[in-house]
CSV table of C-alpha atoms and ligand atoms in Angstrom, one decimal:
chain,number,residue,atom,x,y,z
A,1,UNK,CA,44.2,67.7,-156.3
A,2,UNK,CA,45.0,64.4,-154.3
A,3,UNK,CA,47.6,64.4,-151.7
A,4,UNK,CA,48.9,61.1,-152.8
A,5,UNK,CA,47.9,58.6,-155.4
A,6,UNK,CA,49.2,55.1,-155.1
A,7,UNK,CA,49.2,53.0,-158.3
A,8,UNK,CA,48.8,49.3,-157.7
A,9,UNK,CA,47.0,47.0,-155.2
A,10,UNK,CA,49.6,44.3,-154.6
A,11,UNK,CA,51.3,44.0,-151.1
A,12,UNK,CA,53.4,47.1,-151.7
A,13,UNK,CA,50.5,49.4,-152.8
A,14,UNK,CA,48.1,48.2,-150.1
A,15,UNK,CA,50.7,48.6,-147.3
A,16,UNK,CA,51.5,52.1,-148.6
A,17,UNK,CA,47.7,52.6,-148.5
A,18,UNK,CA,47.5,51.5,-144.9
A,19,UNK,CA,50.3,53.8,-143.8
A,20,UNK,CA,49.3,57.0,-145.7
A,21,UNK,CA,45.6,56.5,-144.7
A,22,UNK,CA,46.6,56.2,-141.1
A,23,UNK,CA,48.5,59.4,-141.5
A,24,UNK,CA,45.3,61.2,-142.6
A,25,UNK,CA,46.5,61.6,-146.1
A,26,UNK,CA,43.3,60.2,-147.7
A,27,UNK,CA,45.1,58.2,-150.3
A,28,UNK,CA,43.5,57.4,-153.7
A,29,UNK,CA,44.6,53.8,-154.9
A,30,UNK,CA,44.5,52.9,-158.6
A,31,UNK,CA,43.4,49.5,-159.1
A,32,UNK,CA,44.6,48.0,-162.4
A,33,UNK,CA,44.1,44.8,-164.4
A,34,UNK,CA,45.2,42.5,-161.8
A,35,UNK,CA,43.7,43.7,-158.6
A,36,UNK,CA,45.6,42.2,-155.6
A,37,UNK,CA,48.8,41.7,-157.6
A,38,UNK,CA,50.7,38.6,-158.0
A,39,UNK,CA,49.6,37.0,-154.7
A,40,UNK,CA,46.2,36.6,-156.2
A,41,UNK,CA,47.6,34.2,-158.6
A,42,UNK,CA,49.4,32.1,-156.0
A,43,UNK,CA,48.2,29.4,-153.7
A,44,UNK,CA,49.3,29.1,-150.2
A,45,UNK,CA,51.6,31.7,-148.8
A,46,UNK,CA,53.6,29.9,-146.0
A,47,UNK,CA,56.3,32.6,-145.5
A,48,UNK,CA,54.4,35.8,-144.6
A,49,UNK,CA,55.0,36.4,-140.9
A,50,UNK,CA,52.0,36.3,-138.7
A,51,UNK,CA,50.3,33.2,-140.4
A,52,UNK,CA,51.6,30.2,-138.5
A,53,UNK,CA,49.7,27.8,-140.8
A,54,UNK,CA,50.0,29.7,-144.1
A,55,UNK,CA,47.2,31.7,-145.8
A,56,UNK,CA,45.9,31.6,-149.3
A,57,UNK,CA,47.3,34.4,-151.4
A,58,UNK,CA,43.9,35.9,-152.4
A,59,UNK,CA,42.7,35.9,-148.9
A,60,UNK,CA,45.9,37.8,-147.6
A,61,UNK,CA,45.3,40.5,-150.3
A,62,UNK,CA,41.6,40.7,-149.4
A,63,UNK,CA,42.4,41.2,-145.8
A,64,UNK,CA,45.1,43.9,-146.7
A,65,UNK,CA,42.6,45.7,-148.9
A,66,UNK,CA,39.9,45.9,-146.1
A,67,UNK,CA,42.6,47.0,-143.6
A,68,UNK,CA,43.5,49.9,-145.9
A,69,UNK,CA,39.8,50.7,-146.5
A,70,UNK,CA,39.2,50.7,-142.8
A,71,UNK,CA,41.3,53.8,-142.4
A,72,UNK,CA,39.6,55.7,-145.3
A,73,UNK,CA,41.7,54.5,-148.5
A,74,UNK,CA,39.6,55.1,-151.7
A,75,UNK,CA,40.0,52.7,-154.6
A,76,UNK,CA,39.4,53.7,-158.3
A,77,UNK,CA,39.6,51.2,-161.1
A,78,UNK,CA,41.7,52.0,-164.1
A,79,UNK,CA,45.1,51.6,-165.8
A,80,UNK,CA,47.5,54.5,-165.9
A,81,UNK,CA,48.5,55.1,-169.6
A,82,UNK,CA,50.7,58.1,-169.4
A,83,UNK,CA,51.7,60.6,-166.9
A,84,UNK,CA,53.6,63.7,-166.2
A,85,UNK,CA,55.6,63.4,-163.0
A,86,UNK,CA,58.0,66.4,-163.0
A,87,UNK,CA,57.2,69.4,-160.9
A,88,UNK,CA,55.0,69.8,-157.9
A,89,UNK,CA,51.8,68.7,-159.6
A,90,UNK,CA,51.9,65.2,-161.0
A,91,UNK,CA,49.3,64.3,-163.6
A,92,UNK,CA,48.1,60.7,-164.3
A,93,UNK,CA,46.0,59.8,-167.4
A,94,UNK,CA,44.0,56.7,-167.1
A,95,UNK,CA,42.6,54.3,-169.9
A,96,UNK,CA,39.3,55.9,-169.5
A,97,UNK,CA,40.8,59.3,-170.5
A,98,UNK,CA,40.2,60.7,-167.0
A,99,UNK,CA,43.1,62.8,-165.6
A,100,UNK,CA,44.1,62.8,-161.9
A,101,UNK,CA,46.4,65.2,-160.1
A,102,UNK,CA,48.4,64.5,-157.1
A,103,UNK,CA,51.1,66.1,-154.9
A,104,UNK,CA,52.8,62.8,-154.5
A,105,UNK,CA,52.7,59.5,-156.3
A,106,UNK,CA,53.7,56.0,-155.2
A,107,UNK,CA,54.3,53.4,-157.9
A,108,UNK,CA,53.5,49.9,-156.9
A,109,UNK,CA,52.7,48.5,-160.4
A,110,UNK,CA,54.6,45.3,-159.7
A,111,UNK,CA,55.7,42.9,-162.5
A,112,UNK,CA,53.8,40.7,-165.0
A,113,UNK,CA,54.3,37.1,-166.1
A,114,UNK,CA,56.8,36.6,-169.0
A,115,UNK,CA,56.0,34.5,-172.1
A,116,UNK,CA,58.4,32.7,-174.3
A,117,UNK,CA,57.3,34.8,-177.3
A,118,UNK,CA,56.7,31.9,-179.7
A,119,UNK,CA,53.9,32.8,-182.3
A,120,UNK,CA,52.1,29.5,-181.5
A,121,UNK,CA,52.2,30.3,-177.8
A,122,UNK,CA,50.8,33.7,-178.3
A,123,UNK,CA,48.0,32.4,-180.6
A,124,UNK,CA,46.9,30.0,-177.8
A,125,UNK,CA,47.0,32.2,-174.8
A,126,UNK,CA,43.6,31.6,-173.1
A,127,UNK,CA,43.3,28.4,-175.1
A,128,UNK,CA,45.5,26.1,-173.0
A,129,UNK,CA,48.4,28.4,-172.7
A,130,UNK,CA,48.4,30.3,-169.4
A,131,UNK,CA,50.8,31.9,-166.7
A,132,UNK,CA,48.4,31.3,-163.8
A,133,UNK,CA,48.1,27.7,-162.4
A,134,UNK,CA,46.0,29.0,-159.6
A,135,UNK,CA,43.5,30.6,-161.8
A,136,UNK,CA,43.3,27.8,-164.6
A,137,UNK,CA,44.7,24.6,-163.0
A,138,UNK,CA,41.1,23.3,-162.2
A,139,UNK,CA,40.3,23.2,-166.0
A,140,UNK,CA,42.9,20.4,-166.5
A,141,UNK,CA,41.4,17.5,-164.6
A,142,UNK,CA,42.8,14.0,-165.5
A,143,UNK,CA,44.7,15.2,-168.5
A,144,UNK,CA,48.4,15.8,-168.9
A,145,UNK,CA,50.1,19.2,-168.7
A,146,UNK,CA,53.4,20.9,-168.9
A,147,UNK,CA,55.0,23.7,-166.9
A,148,UNK,CA,58.1,25.6,-168.2
A,149,UNK,CA,60.7,27.2,-165.9
A,150,UNK,CA,63.2,26.4,-163.1
A,151,UNK,CA,62.4,28.8,-160.3
A,152,UNK,CA,60.3,28.6,-157.2
A,153,UNK,CA,57.2,29.6,-159.3
A,154,UNK,CA,57.7,26.6,-161.6
A,155,UNK,CA,58.2,24.1,-158.5
A,156,UNK,CA,55.0,25.6,-156.9
A,157,UNK,CA,52.9,25.6,-160.1
A,158,UNK,CA,53.9,22.1,-161.1
A,159,UNK,CA,53.2,20.7,-157.5
A,160,UNK,CA,49.8,22.6,-157.5
A,161,UNK,CA,48.9,21.2,-160.8
A,162,UNK,CA,49.2,17.7,-159.6
A,163,UNK,CA,46.0,18.3,-157.7
A,164,UNK,CA,44.1,18.1,-161.0
A,165,UNK,CA,46.3,16.9,-163.9
A,166,UNK,CA,46.9,13.1,-164.6
A,167,UNK,CA,50.7,14.2,-165.1
A,168,UNK,CA,52.8,17.2,-165.0
A,169,UNK,CA,55.9,17.6,-167.1
A,170,UNK,CA,58.3,20.2,-165.8
A,171,UNK,CA,60.3,21.5,-168.7
A,172,UNK,CA,63.6,23.3,-167.9
A,173,UNK,CA,66.2,24.7,-170.2
A,174,UNK,CA,69.2,23.8,-168.0
A,175,UNK,CA,70.3,20.8,-166.0
A,176,UNK,CA,69.8,22.4,-162.6
A,177,UNK,CA,67.1,24.4,-161.0
A,178,UNK,CA,67.5,27.8,-159.4
A,179,UNK,CA,64.6,27.3,-157.2
A,180,UNK,CA,65.1,26.9,-153.4
A,181,UNK,CA,65.9,23.4,-152.2
A,182,UNK,CA,62.8,23.1,-150.1
A,183,UNK,CA,60.6,23.7,-153.2
A,184,UNK,CA,62.7,21.3,-155.2
A,185,UNK,CA,62.4,18.7,-152.6
A,186,UNK,CA,58.6,19.0,-152.5
A,187,UNK,CA,58.4,18.8,-156.2
A,188,UNK,CA,60.7,15.7,-156.5
A,189,UNK,CA,58.7,13.9,-153.9
A,190,UNK,CA,55.5,14.1,-156.1
A,191,UNK,CA,55.2,11.1,-158.3
A,192,UNK,CA,53.0,12.8,-160.8
A,193,UNK,CA,55.7,15.1,-161.9
A,194,UNK,CA,58.4,14.2,-164.5
A,195,UNK,CA,61.2,16.6,-165.1
A,196,UNK,CA,62.6,17.2,-168.6
A,197,UNK,CA,66.0,18.9,-168.2
A,198,UNK,CA,67.9,20.7,-170.8
A,199,UNK,CA,64.8,21.0,-172.8
A,200,UNK,CA,63.3,23.9,-174.7
A,201,UNK,CA,59.9,24.4,-176.2
A,202,UNK,CA,60.0,25.2,-179.9
A,203,UNK,CA,56.4,25.3,-180.7
A,204,UNK,CA,52.9,24.9,-179.1
A,205,UNK,CA,50.9,22.5,-181.1
A,206,UNK,CA,47.2,22.9,-181.7
A,207,UNK,CA,47.0,26.4,-183.3
A,208,UNK,CA,44.6,25.2,-186.1
A,209,UNK,CA,42.4,23.4,-183.4
A,210,UNK,CA,42.5,26.6,-181.2
A,211,UNK,CA,43.4,24.4,-178.2
A,212,UNK,CA,46.8,23.0,-177.0
A,213,UNK,CA,47.4,19.5,-178.2
A,214,UNK,CA,51.1,19.2,-177.4
A,215,UNK,CA,54.5,20.7,-177.5
A,216,UNK,CA,57.4,20.5,-179.9
A,217,UNK,CA,60.5,20.1,-177.7
A,218,UNK,CA,64.2,20.1,-178.3
A,219,UNK,CA,66.9,18.6,-176.1
A,220,UNK,CA,69.6,21.3,-176.1
A,221,UNK,CA,72.3,18.7,-175.2
A,222,UNK,CA,71.6,16.0,-177.7
A,223,UNK,CA,69.9,18.3,-180.3
A,224,UNK,CA,67.0,15.7,-180.5
A,225,UNK,CA,63.5,17.0,-181.2
A,226,UNK,CA,60.4,15.3,-180.0
A,227,UNK,CA,56.6,15.9,-179.4
A,228,UNK,CA,54.9,15.7,-176.1
A,229,UNK,CA,51.2,15.3,-175.8
A,230,UNK,CA,49.6,17.8,-173.3
A,231,UNK,CA,46.4,19.7,-172.9
A,232,UNK,CA,47.7,22.7,-171.0
A,233,UNK,CA,50.9,24.7,-171.1
A,234,UNK,CA,51.7,26.7,-168.1
A,235,UNK,CA,54.5,29.5,-168.2
A,236,UNK,CA,56.5,30.1,-165.0
A,237,UNK,CA,59.6,31.9,-166.4
A,238,UNK,CA,59.7,35.0,-164.3
A,239,UNK,CA,58.2,38.4,-164.7
A,240,UNK,CA,58.7,41.7,-166.4
A,241,UNK,CA,58.3,45.0,-164.3
A,242,UNK,CA,55.2,47.1,-165.4
A,243,UNK,CA,57.0,50.4,-166.0
A,244,UNK,CA,56.0,51.3,-169.7
A,245,UNK,CA,53.9,54.3,-168.6
A,246,UNK,CA,56.9,55.8,-166.9
A,247,UNK,CA,59.5,55.4,-169.6
A,248,UNK,CA,61.3,58.5,-170.4
A,249,UNK,CA,60.4,60.2,-167.1
A,250,UNK,CA,62.0,57.9,-164.5
A,251,UNK,CA,65.4,56.2,-164.5
A,252,UNK,CA,65.3,52.4,-165.1
A,253,UNK,CA,67.7,49.6,-165.3
A,254,UNK,CA,68.1,47.7,-168.7
A,255,UNK,CA,65.3,45.3,-167.8
A,256,UNK,CA,62.9,48.2,-166.9
A,257,UNK,CA,63.0,48.0,-163.1
A,258,UNK,CA,62.8,51.5,-161.6
A,259,UNK,CA,65.9,52.7,-160.0
A,260,UNK,CA,65.4,54.0,-156.5
A,261,UNK,CA,67.3,55.5,-153.6
A,262,UNK,CA,65.6,53.8,-150.6
A,263,UNK,CA,62.0,54.3,-152.3
A,264,UNK,CA,62.7,57.7,-154.0
A,265,UNK,CA,62.7,57.6,-157.7
A,266,UNK,CA,64.7,60.1,-159.7
A,267,UNK,CA,61.9,62.7,-159.5
A,268,UNK,CA,60.9,64.5,-156.3
A,269,UNK,CA,57.7,63.4,-154.8
A,270,UNK,CA,57.6,60.1,-156.8
A,271,UNK,CA,58.2,57.0,-154.9
A,272,UNK,CA,58.3,53.3,-155.9
A,273,UNK,CA,57.8,50.1,-153.8
A,274,UNK,CA,57.5,46.4,-154.4
A,275,UNK,CA,58.5,44.3,-157.5
A,276,UNK,CA,58.5,47.4,-159.8
A,277,UNK,CA,61.8,48.3,-158.2
A,278,UNK,CA,63.1,45.1,-156.8
A,279,UNK,CA,64.6,42.5,-159.1
A,280,UNK,CA,66.4,40.9,-156.3
A,281,UNK,CA,64.1,39.8,-153.4
A,282,UNK,CA,60.7,39.9,-155.0
A,283,UNK,CA,58.8,38.6,-151.9
A,284,UNK,CA,55.4,39.6,-150.6
A,285,UNK,CA,57.0,40.7,-147.3
A,286,UNK,CA,59.6,42.8,-148.9
A,287,UNK,CA,57.1,44.4,-151.0
A,288,UNK,CA,55.1,45.3,-148.1
A,289,UNK,CA,58.2,46.6,-146.3
A,290,UNK,CA,59.1,48.9,-149.1
A,291,UNK,CA,55.4,49.9,-149.4
A,292,UNK,CA,55.6,51.1,-145.7
A,293,UNK,CA,59.0,52.9,-146.5
A,294,UNK,CA,57.4,54.6,-149.6
A,295,UNK,CA,54.4,56.0,-147.6
A,296,UNK,CA,56.6,57.4,-144.7
A,297,UNK,CA,58.8,59.0,-147.4
A,298,UNK,CA,56.0,60.5,-149.2
A,299,UNK,CA,54.5,61.8,-145.9
A,300,UNK,CA,57.8,63.5,-145.1
A,301,UNK,CA,58.0,64.9,-148.6
A,302,UNK,CA,54.4,66.4,-148.3
A,303,UNK,CA,55.2,67.8,-144.9
A,304,UNK,CA,58.3,69.4,-146.2
A,305,UNK,CA,56.9,70.9,-149.4
A,306,UNK,CA,53.5,72.0,-148.0
A,307,UNK,CA,55.4,73.9,-145.3
A,308,UNK,CA,57.9,75.4,-147.8
B,401,NAP,P1,62.9,33.2,-161.5
B,401,NAP,O1,63.4,32.9,-160.2
B,401,NAP,O2,63.4,34.4,-162.2
B,401,NAP,O3,63.0,31.9,-162.4
B,401,NAP,C1,62.7,32.0,-163.8
B,401,NAP,C2,62.9,30.5,-164.4
B,401,NAP,O4,62.5,30.5,-165.7
B,401,NAP,C3,64.4,30.3,-164.4
B,401,NAP,O5,64.7,28.9,-164.0
B,401,NAP,C4,64.8,30.5,-165.8
B,401,NAP,O6,65.8,29.6,-166.4
B,401,NAP,C5,63.6,30.3,-166.6
B,401,NAP,N1,63.5,31.0,-167.9
B,401,NAP,C6,63.5,32.3,-167.9
B,401,NAP,N2,63.4,32.7,-169.2
B,401,NAP,C7,63.2,31.6,-169.9
B,401,NAP,C8,62.9,31.3,-171.2
B,401,NAP,N3,62.9,32.2,-172.2
B,401,NAP,N4,63.0,30.0,-171.7
B,401,NAP,C9,63.0,29.0,-170.7
B,401,NAP,N5,63.0,29.3,-169.4
B,401,NAP,C10,63.2,30.5,-169.1
B,401,NAP,O7,61.3,33.5,-161.4
B,401,NAP,P2,60.2,32.8,-160.5
B,401,NAP,O8,60.3,31.4,-160.3
B,401,NAP,O9,59.0,33.5,-161.1
B,401,NAP,O10,60.5,33.4,-159.0
B,401,NAP,C11,60.5,34.9,-158.8
B,401,NAP,C12,60.9,35.2,-157.4
B,401,NAP,O11,59.8,34.8,-156.6
B,401,NAP,C13,62.0,34.5,-156.8
B,401,NAP,O12,62.8,35.3,-155.9
B,401,NAP,C14,61.4,33.3,-156.0
B,401,NAP,O13,62.2,32.9,-155.0
B,401,NAP,C15,60.1,33.9,-155.5
B,401,NAP,N6,59.0,32.9,-155.3
B,401,NAP,C16,58.9,32.5,-154.1
B,401,NAP,C17,57.9,31.5,-153.9
B,401,NAP,C18,57.8,31.0,-152.5
B,401,NAP,O14,58.7,31.0,-151.8
B,401,NAP,N7,56.7,30.3,-152.2
B,401,NAP,C19,57.1,31.0,-154.9
B,401,NAP,C20,57.1,31.7,-156.2
B,401,NAP,C21,58.2,32.6,-156.3
B,401,NAP,P3,67.3,29.8,-165.8
B,401,NAP,O15,67.4,29.1,-164.5
B,401,NAP,O16,68.0,28.8,-166.9
B,401,NAP,O17,67.8,31.1,-166.0
């Protein structure tokens, strides 16, 4: 049986791994479908302390991964499909069918990109519809693209995409952005970006052709419909916490975020850190901070229960 299994390899999971490995707990980290978490789908990270000139998201995660490995962290590829978390022995079942047992579990499964849910959008995912500008931006050289959203991610993605695209339309459902002013200013200063306020996407065009040809838009103020020719459609409308395997076992809020007291979940020996339990701050540094806290709390739990 493992001492501690950490699920997820974002900033929270890898920080929990560094701490539990240095505490000689020999952690096993389950690495899911998006190794490195959301930071691997971002560009430059300018607000992680210690990097005066910024660092690329994937590089930061690679360094954290190696740092955790240096102290003996083991990694196993897989996705947790179901689990039994009550009692002193926690059981996790992976998509491969393998079952793992641990005395403590730290859940750091993060959150995944949200989609609008339009049938045409769903049909074209991977064919011009994407939620990752960093991953796919370079495919859209010298063609127009659109980004939907009004938060920091939308500002960042729209600005990043101007490196490749001939024009970037930023579509937002309201008349003002929720993004931070510095990100809005940067976006506004970019002549390649045109903002379409009070506008919603009703359909992604190109389903027959199996490639995005444009968008059917509606201005929610005037009620007017229009079509916009674009070759790529980028979603930046926030994230959904990855908590499906824990439903019915751990308490969650109405959106699915795990409810924690510090990093303790509602079951003994089960801790959660990072975006899976944080709908407010959602920053790499706060995820890393809660990863550290979860590791220390897991360590104390193991000390207490092993000596009981
Ligand atoms: P977010 O702040 O939750 O913003 C989501 C945006 O998508 C909102 O503008 C929202 O519109 C819009 N939206 C949501 N559902 C929609 C729908 N069905 N149709 C159309 N629009 C929809 O998410 P985020 O931008 O991903 O940012 C998440 C967190 O990460 C934030 O705390 C942010 O500060 C942080 N972040 C920081 C950086 C950075 O500092 N470099 C970069 C990226 C993200 P409404 O405004 O109308 O609700």
